[in-house]
Short mmCIF file of C-alpha atoms in Angstrom, two decimals:
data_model
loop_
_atom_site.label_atom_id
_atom_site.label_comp_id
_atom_site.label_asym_id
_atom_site.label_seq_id
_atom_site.Cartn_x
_atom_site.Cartn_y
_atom_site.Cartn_z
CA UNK V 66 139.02 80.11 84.61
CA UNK V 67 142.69 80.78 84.47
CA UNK V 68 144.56 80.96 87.98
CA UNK V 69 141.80 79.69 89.70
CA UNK V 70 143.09 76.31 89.98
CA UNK V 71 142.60 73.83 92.74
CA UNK V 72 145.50 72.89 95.19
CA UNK V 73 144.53 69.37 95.92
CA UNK V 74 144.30 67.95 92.54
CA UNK V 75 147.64 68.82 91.46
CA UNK V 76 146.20 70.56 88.05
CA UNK V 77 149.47 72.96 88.54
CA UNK V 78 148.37 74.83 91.80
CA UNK V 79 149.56 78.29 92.20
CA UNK V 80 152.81 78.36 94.33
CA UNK V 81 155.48 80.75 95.66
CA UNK V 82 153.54 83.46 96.92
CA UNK V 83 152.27 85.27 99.85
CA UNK V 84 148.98 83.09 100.47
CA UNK V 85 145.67 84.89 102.80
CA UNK V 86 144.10 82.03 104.40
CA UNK V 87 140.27 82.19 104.74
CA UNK V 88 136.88 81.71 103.83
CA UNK V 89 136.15 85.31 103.07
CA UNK V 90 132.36 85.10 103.02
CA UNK V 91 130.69 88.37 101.96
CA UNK V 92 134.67 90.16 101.40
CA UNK V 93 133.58 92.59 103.72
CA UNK V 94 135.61 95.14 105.43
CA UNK V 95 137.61 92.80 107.92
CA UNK V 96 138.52 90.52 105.03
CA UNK V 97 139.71 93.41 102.89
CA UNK V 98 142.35 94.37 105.56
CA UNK V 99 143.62 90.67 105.45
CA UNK V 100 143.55 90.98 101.63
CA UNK V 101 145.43 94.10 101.31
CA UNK V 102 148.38 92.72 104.09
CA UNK V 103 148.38 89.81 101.82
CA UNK V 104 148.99 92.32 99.16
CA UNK V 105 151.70 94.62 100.71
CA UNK V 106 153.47 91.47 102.02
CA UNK V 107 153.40 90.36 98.56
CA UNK V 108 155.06 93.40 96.76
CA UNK V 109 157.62 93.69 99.83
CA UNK V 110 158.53 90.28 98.64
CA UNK V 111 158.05 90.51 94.81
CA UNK V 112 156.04 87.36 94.91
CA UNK V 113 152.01 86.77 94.00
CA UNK V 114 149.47 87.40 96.16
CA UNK V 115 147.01 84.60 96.61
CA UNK V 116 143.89 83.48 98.47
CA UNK V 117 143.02 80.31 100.13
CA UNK V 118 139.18 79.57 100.44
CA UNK V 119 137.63 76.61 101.75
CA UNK V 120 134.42 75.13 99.30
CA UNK V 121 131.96 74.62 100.33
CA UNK V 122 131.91 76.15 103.33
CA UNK V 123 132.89 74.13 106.30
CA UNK V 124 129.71 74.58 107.70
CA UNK V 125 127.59 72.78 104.80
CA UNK V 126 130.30 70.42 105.27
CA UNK V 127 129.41 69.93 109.67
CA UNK V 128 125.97 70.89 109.46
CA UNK V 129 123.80 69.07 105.97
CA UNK V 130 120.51 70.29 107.13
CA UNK V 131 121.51 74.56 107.40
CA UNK V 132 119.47 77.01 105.61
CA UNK V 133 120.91 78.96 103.18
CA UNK V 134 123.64 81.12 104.62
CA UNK V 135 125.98 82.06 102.26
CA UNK V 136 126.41 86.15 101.60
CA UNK V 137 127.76 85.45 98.12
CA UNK V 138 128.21 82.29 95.36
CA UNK V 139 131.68 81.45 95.21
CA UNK V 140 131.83 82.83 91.70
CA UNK V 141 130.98 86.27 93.05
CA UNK V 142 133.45 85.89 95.60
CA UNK V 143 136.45 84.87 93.29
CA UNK V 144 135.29 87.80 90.82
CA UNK V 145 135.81 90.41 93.93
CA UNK V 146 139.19 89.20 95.32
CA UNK V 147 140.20 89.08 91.97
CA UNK V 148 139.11 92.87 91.69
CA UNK V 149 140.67 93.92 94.89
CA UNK V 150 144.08 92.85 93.69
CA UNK V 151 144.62 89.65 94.37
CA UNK V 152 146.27 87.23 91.59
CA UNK V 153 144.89 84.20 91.87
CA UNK V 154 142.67 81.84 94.23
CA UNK V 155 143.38 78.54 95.60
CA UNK V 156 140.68 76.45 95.57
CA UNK V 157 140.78 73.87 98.78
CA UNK V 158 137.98 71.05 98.58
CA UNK V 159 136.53 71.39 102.19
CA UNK V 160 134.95 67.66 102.36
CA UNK V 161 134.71 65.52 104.89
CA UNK V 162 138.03 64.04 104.77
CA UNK V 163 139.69 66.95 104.72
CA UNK V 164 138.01 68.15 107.72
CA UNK V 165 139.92 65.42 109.56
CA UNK V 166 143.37 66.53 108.66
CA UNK V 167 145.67 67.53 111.20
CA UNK V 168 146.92 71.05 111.84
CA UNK V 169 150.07 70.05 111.49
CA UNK V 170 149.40 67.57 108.24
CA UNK V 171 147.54 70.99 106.46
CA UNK V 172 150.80 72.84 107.14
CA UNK V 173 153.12 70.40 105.70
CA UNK V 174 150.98 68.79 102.72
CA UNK V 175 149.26 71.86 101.52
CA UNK V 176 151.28 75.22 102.55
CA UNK V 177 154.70 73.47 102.64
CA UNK V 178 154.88 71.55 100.05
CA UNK V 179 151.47 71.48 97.53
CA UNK V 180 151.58 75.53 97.68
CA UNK V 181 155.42 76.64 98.48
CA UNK V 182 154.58 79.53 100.44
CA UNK V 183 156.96 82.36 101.44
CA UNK V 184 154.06 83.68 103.88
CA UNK V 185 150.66 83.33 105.18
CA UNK V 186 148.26 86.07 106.57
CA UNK V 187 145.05 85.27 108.40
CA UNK V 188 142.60 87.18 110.46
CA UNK V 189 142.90 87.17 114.04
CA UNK V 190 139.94 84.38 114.51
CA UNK V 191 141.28 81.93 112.16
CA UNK V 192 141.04 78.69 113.31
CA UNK V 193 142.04 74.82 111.14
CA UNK V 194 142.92 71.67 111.68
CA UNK V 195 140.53 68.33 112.68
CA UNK V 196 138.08 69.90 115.37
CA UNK V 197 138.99 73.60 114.48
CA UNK V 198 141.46 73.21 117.17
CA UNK V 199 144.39 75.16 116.01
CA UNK V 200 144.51 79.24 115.91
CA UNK V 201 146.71 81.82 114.39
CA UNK V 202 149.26 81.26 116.94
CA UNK V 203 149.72 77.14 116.45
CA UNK V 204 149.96 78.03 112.73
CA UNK V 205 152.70 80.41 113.48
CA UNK V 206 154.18 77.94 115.57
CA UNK V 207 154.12 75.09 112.79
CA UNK V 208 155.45 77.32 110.22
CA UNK V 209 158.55 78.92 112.10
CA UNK V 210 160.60 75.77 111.42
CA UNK V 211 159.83 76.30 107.33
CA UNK V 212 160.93 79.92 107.86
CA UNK V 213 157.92 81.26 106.69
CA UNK V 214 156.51 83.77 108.50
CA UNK V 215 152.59 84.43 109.73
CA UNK V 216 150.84 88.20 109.68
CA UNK V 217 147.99 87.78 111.92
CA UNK V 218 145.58 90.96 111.53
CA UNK V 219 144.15 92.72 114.29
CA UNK V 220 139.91 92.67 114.16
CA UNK V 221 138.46 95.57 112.50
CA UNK V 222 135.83 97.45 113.19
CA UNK V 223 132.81 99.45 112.48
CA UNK V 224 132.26 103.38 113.99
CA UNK V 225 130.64 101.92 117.16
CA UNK V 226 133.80 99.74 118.03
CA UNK V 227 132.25 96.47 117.11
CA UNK V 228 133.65 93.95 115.09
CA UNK V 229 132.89 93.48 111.34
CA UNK V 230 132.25 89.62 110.88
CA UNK V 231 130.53 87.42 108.50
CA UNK V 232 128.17 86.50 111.22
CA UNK V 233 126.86 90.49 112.12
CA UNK V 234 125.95 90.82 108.14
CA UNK V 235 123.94 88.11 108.09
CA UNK V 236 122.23 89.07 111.01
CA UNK V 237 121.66 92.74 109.51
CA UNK V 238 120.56 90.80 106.10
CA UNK V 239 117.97 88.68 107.98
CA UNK V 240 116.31 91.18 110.16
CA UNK V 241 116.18 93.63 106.64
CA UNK V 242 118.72 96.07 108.25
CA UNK V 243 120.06 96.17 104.90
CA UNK V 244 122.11 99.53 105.22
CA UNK V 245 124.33 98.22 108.43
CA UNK V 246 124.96 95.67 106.30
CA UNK V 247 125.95 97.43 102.90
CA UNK V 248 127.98 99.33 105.40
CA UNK V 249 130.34 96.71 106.60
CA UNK V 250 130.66 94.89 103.33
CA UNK V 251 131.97 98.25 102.06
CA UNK V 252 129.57 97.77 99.16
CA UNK V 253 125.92 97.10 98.29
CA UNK V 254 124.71 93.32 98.80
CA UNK V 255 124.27 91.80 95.97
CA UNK V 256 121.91 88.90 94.44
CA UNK V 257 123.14 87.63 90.71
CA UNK V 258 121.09 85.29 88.46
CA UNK V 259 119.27 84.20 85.43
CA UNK V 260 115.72 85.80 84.81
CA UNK V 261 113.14 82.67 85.22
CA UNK V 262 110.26 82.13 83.43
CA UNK V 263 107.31 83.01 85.86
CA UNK V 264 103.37 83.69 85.99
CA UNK V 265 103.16 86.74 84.31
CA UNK V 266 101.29 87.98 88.42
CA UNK V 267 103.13 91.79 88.17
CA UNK V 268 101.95 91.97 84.38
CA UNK V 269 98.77 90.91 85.90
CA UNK V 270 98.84 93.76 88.31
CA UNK V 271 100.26 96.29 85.16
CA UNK V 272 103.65 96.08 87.07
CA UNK V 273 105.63 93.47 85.03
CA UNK V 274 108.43 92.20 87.04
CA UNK V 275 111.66 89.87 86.48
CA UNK V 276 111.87 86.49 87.92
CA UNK V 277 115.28 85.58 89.70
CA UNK V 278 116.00 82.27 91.84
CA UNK V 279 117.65 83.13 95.39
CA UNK V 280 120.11 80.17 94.83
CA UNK V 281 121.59 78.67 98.09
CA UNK V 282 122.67 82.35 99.44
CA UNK V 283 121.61 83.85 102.52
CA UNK V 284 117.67 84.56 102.27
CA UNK V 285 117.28 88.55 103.37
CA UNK V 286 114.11 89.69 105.40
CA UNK V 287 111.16 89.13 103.02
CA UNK V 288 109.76 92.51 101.79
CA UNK V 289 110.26 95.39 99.41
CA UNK V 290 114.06 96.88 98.64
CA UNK V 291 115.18 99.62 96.53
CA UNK V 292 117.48 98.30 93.73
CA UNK V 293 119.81 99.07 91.37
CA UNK V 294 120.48 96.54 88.39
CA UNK V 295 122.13 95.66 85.42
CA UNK V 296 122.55 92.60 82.79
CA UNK V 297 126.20 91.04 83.68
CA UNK V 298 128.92 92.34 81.27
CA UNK V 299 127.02 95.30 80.58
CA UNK V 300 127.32 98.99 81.91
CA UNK V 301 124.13 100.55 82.05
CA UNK V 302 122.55 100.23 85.16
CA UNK V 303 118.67 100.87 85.74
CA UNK V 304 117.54 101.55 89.24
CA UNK V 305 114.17 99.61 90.33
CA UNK V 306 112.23 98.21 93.24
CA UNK V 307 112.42 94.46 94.16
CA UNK V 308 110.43 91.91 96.58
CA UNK V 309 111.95 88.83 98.42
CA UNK V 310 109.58 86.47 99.51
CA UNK V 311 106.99 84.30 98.84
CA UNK V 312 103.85 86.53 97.56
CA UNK V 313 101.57 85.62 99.93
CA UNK V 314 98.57 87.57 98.30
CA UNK V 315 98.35 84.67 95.68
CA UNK V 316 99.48 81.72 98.36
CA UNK V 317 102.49 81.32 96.76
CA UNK V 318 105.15 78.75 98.20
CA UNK V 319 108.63 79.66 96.55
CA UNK V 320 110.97 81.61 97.99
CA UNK V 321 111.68 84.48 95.45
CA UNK V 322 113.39 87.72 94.08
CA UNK V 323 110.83 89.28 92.34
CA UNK V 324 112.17 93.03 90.37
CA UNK V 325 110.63 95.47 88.80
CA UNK V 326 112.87 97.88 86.16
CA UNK V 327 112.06 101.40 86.36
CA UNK V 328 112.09 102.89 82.78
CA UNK V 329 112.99 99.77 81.28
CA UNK V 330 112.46 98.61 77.65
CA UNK V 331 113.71 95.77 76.18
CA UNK V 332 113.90 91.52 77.08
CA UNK V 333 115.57 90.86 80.07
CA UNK V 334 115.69 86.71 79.25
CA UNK V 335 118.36 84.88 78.21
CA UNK V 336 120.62 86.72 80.76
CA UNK V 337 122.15 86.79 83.83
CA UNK V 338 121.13 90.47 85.87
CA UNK V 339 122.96 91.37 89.14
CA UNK V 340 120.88 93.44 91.40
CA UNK V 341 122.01 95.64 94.57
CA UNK V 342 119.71 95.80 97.07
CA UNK V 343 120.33 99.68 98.55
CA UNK V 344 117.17 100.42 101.21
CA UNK V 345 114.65 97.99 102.87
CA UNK V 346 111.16 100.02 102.26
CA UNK V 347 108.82 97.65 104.39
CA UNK V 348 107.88 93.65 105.47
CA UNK V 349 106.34 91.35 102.67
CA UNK V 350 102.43 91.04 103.61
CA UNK V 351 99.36 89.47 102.78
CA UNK V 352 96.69 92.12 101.47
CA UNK V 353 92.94 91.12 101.24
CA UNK V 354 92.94 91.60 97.54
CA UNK V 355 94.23 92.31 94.19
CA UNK V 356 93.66 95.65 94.12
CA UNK V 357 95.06 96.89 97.72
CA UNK V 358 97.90 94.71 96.84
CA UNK V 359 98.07 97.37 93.59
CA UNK V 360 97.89 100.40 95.26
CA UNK V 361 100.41 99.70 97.91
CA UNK V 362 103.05 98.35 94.70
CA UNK V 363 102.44 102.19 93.73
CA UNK V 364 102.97 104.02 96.86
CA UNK V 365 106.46 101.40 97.22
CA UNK V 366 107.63 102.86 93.77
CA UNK V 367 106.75 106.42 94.33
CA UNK V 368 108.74 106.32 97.45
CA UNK V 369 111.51 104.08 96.37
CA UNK V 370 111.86 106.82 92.87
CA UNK V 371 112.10 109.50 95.97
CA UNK V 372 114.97 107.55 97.50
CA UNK V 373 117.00 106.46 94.41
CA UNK V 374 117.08 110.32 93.64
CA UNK V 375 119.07 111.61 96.42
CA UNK V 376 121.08 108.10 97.17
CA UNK V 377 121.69 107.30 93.78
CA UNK V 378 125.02 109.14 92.42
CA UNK V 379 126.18 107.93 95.60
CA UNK V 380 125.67 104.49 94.95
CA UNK V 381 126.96 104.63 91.59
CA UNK V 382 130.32 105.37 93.06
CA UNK V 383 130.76 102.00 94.74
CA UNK V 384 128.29 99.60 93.23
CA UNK V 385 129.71 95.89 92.53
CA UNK V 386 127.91 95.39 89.18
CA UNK V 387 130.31 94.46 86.42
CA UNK V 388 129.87 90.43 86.36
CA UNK V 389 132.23 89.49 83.43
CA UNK V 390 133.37 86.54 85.17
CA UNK V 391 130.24 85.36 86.84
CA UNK V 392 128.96 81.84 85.89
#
């Protein structure tokens, strides 16, 4: 994918520009303001703005046995900085080597000289080097003798005065607070995949649904969510209700995002669908039977088909749906 090109491997890494240094899980609110300094700096200087992210994430790299924790593939990630303005992203291959390079050695191998930057921006919490020992401040201090200057930017932070992080939206995401979340990511959260092959269970129950795997991103409190959805590339968008979890009613075992198109006609195999998850309508459960199980799928769409009406024109105005470059 053109100007995403990896810095390490010398396959003509991007160089000369104003570089924003992080992992940028989620590109929530708090990374945006680093992306749009990056940006400014960048047109003050008539050079490119580019991102640095480290794959995987450093902590797959420390910790093999985490569950999934990711807010977004890094596909989805490159698609939004892309989208917010930036012009290309450096790849860095966070392994376990590379966790052992010095500050200093990162500075000098891979800003200095691999990347030829003119100036580096990073969040006030950024932290590098072997043992995540060095801050914003040491890289400042490193970089002063190259004459390239660091923007450090201030925390941001949400209406109550709390800090938007990474760490907060997954905790909203896990505990199916799905609106705080959607509100410091700025948009809706957002699950993208290929439709699997499944049981045919909601056809079963005269509620056919689509089949999507949860990947290795974040898993968000099992239960029933409002949706909105689309095939990737395409525009029209068809609003629905979805359930994460393992359907406990028939003992299942796999961990799953299971959705159900409202007024939908049509095959939805053989493509990839993004789907938004907008309200958190109640907890997966076990029912006694098939046909309690039923019942209760009805009352979730009749309420979710009350939501989507008042909440939906809003959401259309700041969905992340479009998906060209996903893959």
């Amino acid at each position: 994918m053109s100007g995403f090109l990896d810095v390490i491997t010398g396959q003509s890494p991007l160089t000369g520009g104003v570089v924003a240094l992080g992992n940028f899980d989620g590109v929530h609110l708090g990374h945006r303001a680093v992306l749009q300094a990056t940006i400014d700096a960048a047109l003050e200087l008539g050079a490119p703005a580019y991102a640095m992210t480290f794959e995987p994430h450093p902590y797959q790299v420390f910790r093999k046995d985490v569950e999934p924790f990711l807010i977004m593939q890094p596909q989805h990630k490159r698609y939004l900085l892309r989208e917010l303005g930036i012009d290309g992203v450096i790849t860095f291959p966070f392994t376990p080597e590379a966790a052992q390079m010095s500050a200093r050695d990162f500075v000098e191998q891979v800003l200095i000289k691999a990347c030829r930057v003119r100036q580096v921006v990073v969040g006030f919490d950024f932290v590098f080097g072997q043992g995540r020992r060095a801050d914003a401040q040491q890289l400042a201090q490193l970089l002063e003798p190259h004459g390239v200057n660091v923007t450090i930017v201030e925390p941001q932070r949400d209406e109550g005065g709390e800090i938007i992080s990474s760490s907060r939206i997954r905790d909203y995401l896990r505990n199916g607070q799905i609106e705080k979340a959607n509100a410091l990511l700025g948009r809706f959260f957002t699950i993208y995949g290929s439709i699997e092959s499944g049981d045919q269970r909601g056809r079963e129950l005269s509620f056919p649904t689509a089949n999507i795997s949860l990947g290795n991103t974040i898993r968000p409190a099992y239960g029933v969510y409002t949706v909105l959805t689309k095939p990737a590339g395409e525009e029209i968008i068809f609003p629905g209700i979805a359930n994460i979890g393992v359907r406990p009613t028939f003992e299942g075992k796999t961990e799953m995002l299971e959705v159900h198109f409202f007024d939908f006609s049509g095959t939805v195999y053989a493509k990839d669908w993004v789907v938004s998850l907008l309200s958190y309508l109640r907890a997966e459960k076990k029912f006694d039977n098939v046909e309690d199980l039923k019942r209760q799928i009805e009352k979730d769409i009749q309420v979710a088909r009350q939501l989507l009406q008042t909440k939906v024109d809003a959401a259309l105005s700041k969905i992340v749906l479009s998906g060209e470059e996903y893959g």
